[in-house]
Amino acid sequence: RLFQTCMSLFLLLGTKEDILKNISNQTVGTKKHPQSALEQAVESMGAHLSAYTSREHTAYYMKTLAKDLPKAVELLAEVVQSSSLSEADIELQRSVVLRELEEVQGSLQDVCLDVLHATAFQGTPLGHSVIGPSANARTLTRNDLVEYINSHYKAPRMVLATAGGVNHDELVGLAKQHFSGVSFEYEGDAVPVLSPCRFTGSEIRMRDDAMPLAHIAIAVEGAGVASPDIVLNFHFLNICLARHCSLLSQDQETVLHKMRCTHLNIWVELFWNSAKQSTCNTPKRKEKLKSHHLRIPISVSAVGPIEQVPDYNRMRSAMYWLRF
């Protein structure tokens, strides 16, 4: 049995739901433990407690020794259900969020990827940045946060997951003990509707020749996390494309949802060459490439000295190859 465990509580809350969560997801004090006491309780266990928000979910997670699992579940439940949200905590986290906004604006990589999401998912909640606009951080009040938590922190939207030295029956008992008070009901029995999100082939360009480097991101609509094709997509991007990027670009990042290359004069050829890799020549892979990578629109974002970036229609036509 492992001596360490990692426990996470995932909530179906992100930019798809509401961008007011930017302060409410910070680890602050609770009604039982002020922030200093909470930090001391976590440190006395040699544990680590934190939280983060993505575009589709919010997560509170804790790493601790397996023997301290009961105390860890108790603290995690307390943080999620009984945050004090004092005015002092809110003002402190407000300044943290505003600093993060400044840092994001100073990172052209983050700007490029936020712009990519804005154009690819335009008109939908997924087009929002994770951290949200500065106007929200400056104007949020305690009542806004309390209303948001009461409206969205519901049991049907929560998943408690653990890994490591954990006994399943013990965890189920602890979850029943500490999370039984989480409500299943929505006010007026009105369940918030999950806004549908669509992918739109489009582009946004932000040209600034004074910048030293160009940042370019290109996206295609692929299989969702629940799709059986997710493994195939991951294999294609990491095997077929990563080899080229490692040789041709000064700085590259290739993962399931984004790819970035910085050599402007050869990136179209990169996609052409990737389309004919021998590792993708099985019938099943060919069929999936047609439906998920080649014959669909693309979304493009470009920031910096991007004069040499080809026209969108030229890039779109490069996503398929006509042979005679």
C-alpha positions as a printed Julia matrix, in Angstrom:
324×3 Matrix{Float64}:
   0.0    0.0     0.0
   1.28   3.46   -0.88
   2.02   5.84    1.97
   0.88   8.96    0.14
  -2.44   9.97   -1.33
  -3.74  12.73   -3.57
  -7.37  13.77   -3.27
  -9.27  16.15   -5.55
 -12.78  17.53   -5.57
 -13.85  18.51   -9.08
 -16.78  20.83   -9.75
 -18.39  21.31  -13.15
 -17.71  25.04  -13.03
 -15.46  27.05  -15.3
 -15.68  29.72  -17.98
 -18.44  27.62  -19.53
 -20.51  28.46  -16.46
 -19.55  31.89  -15.16
 -16.4   33.97  -14.94
 -17.29  35.23  -11.44
 -15.4   32.3    -9.89
 -11.97  33.92  -10.16
 -11.91  34.93   -6.52
 -14.22  32.29   -5.03
 -11.89  29.41   -5.98
  -8.97  30.75   -3.96
  -8.04  28.87   -0.79
  -9.01  31.25    2.02
 -10.14  30.84    5.62
 -13.25  28.96    6.74
 -15.87  29.63    9.38
 -14.08  27.17   11.69
 -10.47  27.94   10.75
  -9.18  31.42    9.89
  -6.69  31.42    7.01
  -3.65  31.25    9.32
  -5.17  28.37   11.32
  -6.09  26.53    8.13
  -2.55  26.88    6.8
  -1.16  25.65   10.12
  -3.49  22.62   10.11
  -2.37  21.69    6.6
   1.33  22.22    7.31
   1.17  20.18   10.54
   0.17  17.18    8.41
   2.93  17.82    5.88
   0.19  18.24    3.31
  -0.42  20.53    0.36
  -3.77  22.22   -0.29
  -4.55  24.26   -3.37
  -7.19  25.05   -6.01
  -7.33  25.9    -9.69
  -9.86  26.69  -12.39
  -9.88  25.63  -16.03
 -12.34  26.48  -18.78
 -14.58  23.56  -17.83
 -14.06  22.77  -14.16
 -12.87  24.03  -10.8
 -10.79  21.72   -8.6
  -9.73  21.73   -4.96
  -6.98  19.21   -4.29
  -4.87  18.01   -1.39
  -1.74  15.85   -1.19
  -1.12  14.16    2.15
   0.03  10.96    3.87
  -2.41   8.07    3.64
  -2.79   7.9     7.42
  -4.07  11.5     7.44
  -6.86  10.86    4.92
  -9.73  11.41    7.43
  -8.38  14.81    8.45
  -7.68  15.72    4.82
 -11.26  14.94    3.76
 -12.56  16.98    6.69
 -10.44  20.02    5.75
 -11.27  19.75    2.05
 -15.0   19.56    2.81
 -14.69  22.54    5.12
 -12.91  24.66    2.51
 -15.54  23.88   -0.14
 -18.63  24.22    2.04
 -17.71  26.76    4.72
 -15.42  29.41    3.23
 -15.66  32.51    5.38
 -15.28  34.94    2.45
 -14.41  37.78    4.78
 -13.96  41.23    3.31
 -10.23  41.08    4.14
  -9.82  37.75    2.3
 -11.75  39.06   -0.7
  -9.62  42.2    -0.96
  -6.45  40.11   -0.68
  -7.54  37.73   -3.43
  -8.75  40.65   -5.54
  -5.21  42.03   -5.6
  -3.86  38.55   -6.44
  -6.23  38.21   -9.41
  -5.35  41.69  -10.7
  -1.63  40.81  -10.54
  -2.3   37.58  -12.41
  -4.12  39.56  -15.09
  -1.06  41.77  -15.54
   1.2   38.72  -15.79
  -1.06  37.1   -18.39
  -1.06  40.25  -20.5
   2.74  40.23  -20.34
   2.97  36.62  -21.57
   2.47  36.57  -25.33
   2.11  32.79  -25.28
  -0.87  33.07  -22.92
  -2.31  35.96  -24.93
  -2.01  33.97  -28.16
  -3.79  30.95  -26.71
  -6.54  33.08  -25.12
  -7.07  34.75  -28.49
  -7.2   31.3   -30.11
  -9.99  30.22  -27.76
 -11.79  33.53  -28.32
 -11.92  33.01  -32.08
 -12.41  29.23  -32.09
 -15.29  29.36  -29.61
 -16.6   32.82  -30.43
 -20.03  33.58  -29.03
 -19.83  30.77  -26.46
 -18.64  30.64  -22.82
 -15.53  28.64  -23.8
 -14.3   31.75  -25.6
 -13.75  33.52  -22.28
 -10.33  33.5   -20.68
  -9.98  31.49  -17.47
  -9.08  34.45  -15.31
 -11.75  36.74  -16.76
 -11.79  40.51  -17.36
 -10.32  42.97  -14.88
 -13.71  44.68  -14.5
 -15.07  41.61  -12.7
 -12.17  41.46  -10.27
 -12.56  45.14   -9.42
 -16.33  45.11   -8.9
 -17.07  41.72   -7.3
 -18.68  41.89   -3.86
 -19.11  39.33   -1.11
 -22.79  38.97   -1.99
 -21.85  38.09   -5.59
 -19.57  35.29   -4.39
 -22.04  33.92   -1.84
 -24.8   33.87   -4.44
 -22.52  32.14   -6.95
 -21.47  29.43   -4.49
 -25.02  28.82   -3.27
 -26.28  28.57   -6.85
 -23.6   26.29   -8.33
 -21.83  24.29   -5.6
 -24.3   21.39   -5.78
 -23.79  17.66   -5.3
 -24.66  16.65   -8.91
 -21.76  18.82  -10.1
 -19.15  17.39   -7.71
 -16.76  14.46   -8.09
 -14.44  13.35   -5.28
 -11.46  11.43   -6.66
  -8.39  10.0    -4.94
  -5.23   8.13   -5.92
  -2.57   6.42   -3.86
  -2.85   4.65   -0.51
  -6.63   4.86   -0.2
  -9.18   2.3     0.92
 -12.31   2.78   -1.18
 -14.8    1.84    1.54
 -13.08   4.18    3.98
 -13.24   7.04    1.47
 -16.94   6.43    0.79
 -17.64   6.58    4.52
 -15.68   9.82    4.91
 -17.46  11.35    1.92
 -20.86  10.5     3.4
 -19.8   11.95    6.73
 -18.4   15.26    5.48
 -20.26  15.94    2.22
 -23.76  14.79    3.17
 -24.75  18.41    3.77
 -24.16  19.43    0.15
 -27.52  20.28   -1.4
 -28.97  18.43   -4.38
 -31.64  21.06   -4.97
 -31.51  24.24   -7.02
 -33.44  27.36   -6.12
 -36.89  27.15   -7.66
 -35.95  23.7    -8.98
 -34.29  25.49  -11.92
 -31.15  23.59  -12.93
 -28.67  25.95  -14.66
 -28.46  25.1   -18.33
 -25.05  24.1   -19.71
 -24.53  26.47  -22.6
 -23.7   24.62  -25.84
 -20.3   25.4   -27.32
 -19.41  25.2   -30.99
 -16.13  25.36  -32.9
 -15.86  28.1   -35.55
 -13.18  28.18  -38.22
 -11.8   31.73  -38.09
  -8.75  33.82  -37.25
  -7.58  36.79  -35.18
  -4.33  38.61  -35.99
  -2.6   41.13  -33.73
   0.36  42.47  -35.68
   3.14  44.3   -33.85
   6.46  44.44  -35.71
   8.2   45.81  -32.62
   7.95  42.41  -30.91
  10.99  40.14  -31.21
   9.07  36.9   -31.81
   5.85  35.88  -33.5
   3.43  33.68  -31.6
   1.11  31.58  -33.75
  -1.47  29.0   -32.7
  -3.57  26.81  -34.95
  -6.47  24.63  -33.84
  -8.74  22.04  -35.4
 -11.83  20.5   -33.84
 -11.04  17.05  -32.56
 -12.61  14.31  -30.49
 -13.92  15.13  -27.02
 -12.58  13.61  -23.83
 -15.39  11.04  -23.75
 -14.82   9.96  -27.35
 -13.08   6.64  -28.12
 -10.99   8.56  -30.65
  -9.23  10.61  -27.96
  -6.29   8.17  -27.79
  -5.9    8.25  -31.57
  -5.84  12.06  -31.58
  -3.24  12.11  -28.83
  -1.1    9.58  -30.69
  -1.29  11.55  -33.93
  -0.3   14.89  -32.41
   2.5   13.57  -30.25
   4.01  11.11  -32.73
   3.4   12.66  -36.17
   3.74  16.36  -35.37
   6.12  16.51  -32.41
   9.0   15.11  -34.47
   8.75  17.95  -36.99
   8.29  20.7   -34.39
  11.34  19.59  -32.44
  13.47  20.0   -35.56
  11.96  23.06  -37.21
  10.95  25.52  -34.52
  12.86  27.57  -31.99
  10.13  27.05  -29.42
   7.28  24.58  -29.68
   4.54  23.01  -27.66
   2.48  20.1   -28.96
  -0.32  18.71  -26.82
  -3.83  17.47  -27.4
  -5.54  20.85  -27.63
  -2.9   23.19  -29.0
   0.24  23.34  -31.13
   2.62  26.24  -31.58
   5.54  26.64  -34.04
   7.53  29.79  -34.61
   9.23  29.37  -38.03
   6.79  31.12  -40.35
   8.27  30.1   -43.68
   7.95  26.33  -43.21
   4.99  25.7   -40.95
   2.54  25.0   -43.83
   4.96  22.44  -45.24
   5.07  20.94  -41.76
   1.37  20.1   -41.93
   1.67  18.76  -45.47
   4.49  16.44  -44.48
   2.73  15.34  -41.3
  -0.32  14.31  -43.32
   1.65  11.61  -45.13
   3.57  10.05  -42.21
   3.85   6.28  -42.42
   2.73   5.96  -38.79
  -0.72   7.17  -39.89
  -1.18   4.86  -42.86
  -3.56   2.29  -41.36
  -7.15   2.4   -42.71
  -8.66   3.35  -39.33
  -6.22   6.23  -38.81
  -6.76   7.48  -42.35
 -10.52   7.59  -41.74
 -10.13   9.45  -38.45
  -7.73  11.95  -39.95
 -10.35  12.77  -42.58
 -13.03  13.41  -39.98
 -10.97  15.06  -37.24
  -7.91  16.73  -38.75
  -7.9   17.28  -42.5
 -11.34  18.12  -43.87
 -12.57  20.6   -41.28
 -12.06  24.35  -40.75
  -9.19  25.67  -38.69
  -8.91  28.48  -36.16
  -5.78  30.62  -36.12
  -4.4   33.26  -33.77
  -1.23  35.2   -34.48
   0.51  37.84  -32.35
   3.67  39.83  -33.08
   5.64  40.35  -36.34
   3.31  38.21  -38.46
   3.59  39.86  -41.87
   4.69  36.57  -43.46
   1.8   34.51  -42.1
  -0.18  33.29  -45.14
  -3.78  34.24  -45.82
  -6.39  32.23  -43.9
  -7.79  30.64  -47.06
  -4.28  29.54  -48.04
  -3.85  27.93  -44.64
  -7.27  26.32  -44.84
  -6.48  24.8   -48.24
  -3.22  23.43  -46.84
  -5.21  21.22  -44.49
  -6.07  18.85  -47.35
  -4.13  17.63  -50.36
  -5.59  17.27  -53.84
  -3.77  14.61  -55.83
  -4.11  13.99  -59.56
